[in-house]
mmCIF file of C-alpha atoms in Angstrom:
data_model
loop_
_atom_site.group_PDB
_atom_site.id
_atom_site.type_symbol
_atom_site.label_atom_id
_atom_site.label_comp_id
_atom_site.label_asym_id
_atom_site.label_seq_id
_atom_site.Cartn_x
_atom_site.Cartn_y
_atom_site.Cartn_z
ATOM 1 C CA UNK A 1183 148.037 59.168 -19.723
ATOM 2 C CA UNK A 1184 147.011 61.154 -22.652
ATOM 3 C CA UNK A 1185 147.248 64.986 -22.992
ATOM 4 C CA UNK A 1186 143.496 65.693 -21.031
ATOM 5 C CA UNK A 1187 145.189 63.867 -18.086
ATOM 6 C CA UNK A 1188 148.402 66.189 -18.147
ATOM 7 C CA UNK A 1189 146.004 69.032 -17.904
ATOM 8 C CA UNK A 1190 143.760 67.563 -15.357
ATOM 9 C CA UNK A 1191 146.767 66.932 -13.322
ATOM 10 C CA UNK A 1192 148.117 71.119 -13.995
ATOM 11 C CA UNK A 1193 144.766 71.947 -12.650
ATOM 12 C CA UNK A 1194 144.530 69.932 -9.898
ATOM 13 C CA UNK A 1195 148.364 72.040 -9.163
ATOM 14 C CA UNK A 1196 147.115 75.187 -9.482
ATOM 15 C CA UNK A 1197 144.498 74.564 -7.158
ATOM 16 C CA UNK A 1198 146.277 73.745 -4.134
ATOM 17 C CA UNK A 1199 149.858 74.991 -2.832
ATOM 18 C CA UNK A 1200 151.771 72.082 -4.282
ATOM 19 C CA UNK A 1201 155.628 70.952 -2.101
ATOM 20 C CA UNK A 1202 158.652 70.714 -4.308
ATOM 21 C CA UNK A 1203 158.450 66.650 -4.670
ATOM 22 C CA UNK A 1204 154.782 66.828 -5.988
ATOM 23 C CA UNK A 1205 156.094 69.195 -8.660
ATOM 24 C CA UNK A 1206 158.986 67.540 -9.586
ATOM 25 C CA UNK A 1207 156.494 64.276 -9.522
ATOM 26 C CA UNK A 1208 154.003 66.519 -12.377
ATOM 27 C CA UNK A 1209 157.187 67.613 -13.989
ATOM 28 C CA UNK A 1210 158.472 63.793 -14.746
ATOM 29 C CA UNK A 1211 154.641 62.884 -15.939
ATOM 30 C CA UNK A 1212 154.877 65.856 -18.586
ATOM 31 C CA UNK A 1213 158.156 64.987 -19.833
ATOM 32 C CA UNK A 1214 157.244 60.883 -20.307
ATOM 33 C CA UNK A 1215 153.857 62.178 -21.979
ATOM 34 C CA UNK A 1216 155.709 64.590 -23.937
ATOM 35 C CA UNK A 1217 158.028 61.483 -25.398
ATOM 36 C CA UNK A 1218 155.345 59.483 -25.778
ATOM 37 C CA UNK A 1219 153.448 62.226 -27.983
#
C-alpha cells in the first residue's frame, strides 16, 4: 500500500458512517504504512 492508497482508504471513511472495528482496521493500515515510509 503506498500513501495514495492510505488516502483512498480515509476517503472511502469519510464517506460512510464507519463501526469502531473498521476504524481501528484503517488505524493499523496507517501505522504499518507509516513504518514502512
Amino acid at each position: 500500500m503506498d500513501i495514495d492508497d492510505a488516502f483512498a482508504l480515509l476517503a472511502q471513511l469519510e464517506l460512510h458512517e464507519v463501526e469502531e472495528l473498521d476504524g481501528e482496521y484503517f488505524e493499523a493500515e496507517l501505522r504499518d504504512l507509516l513504518e514502512l515510509a
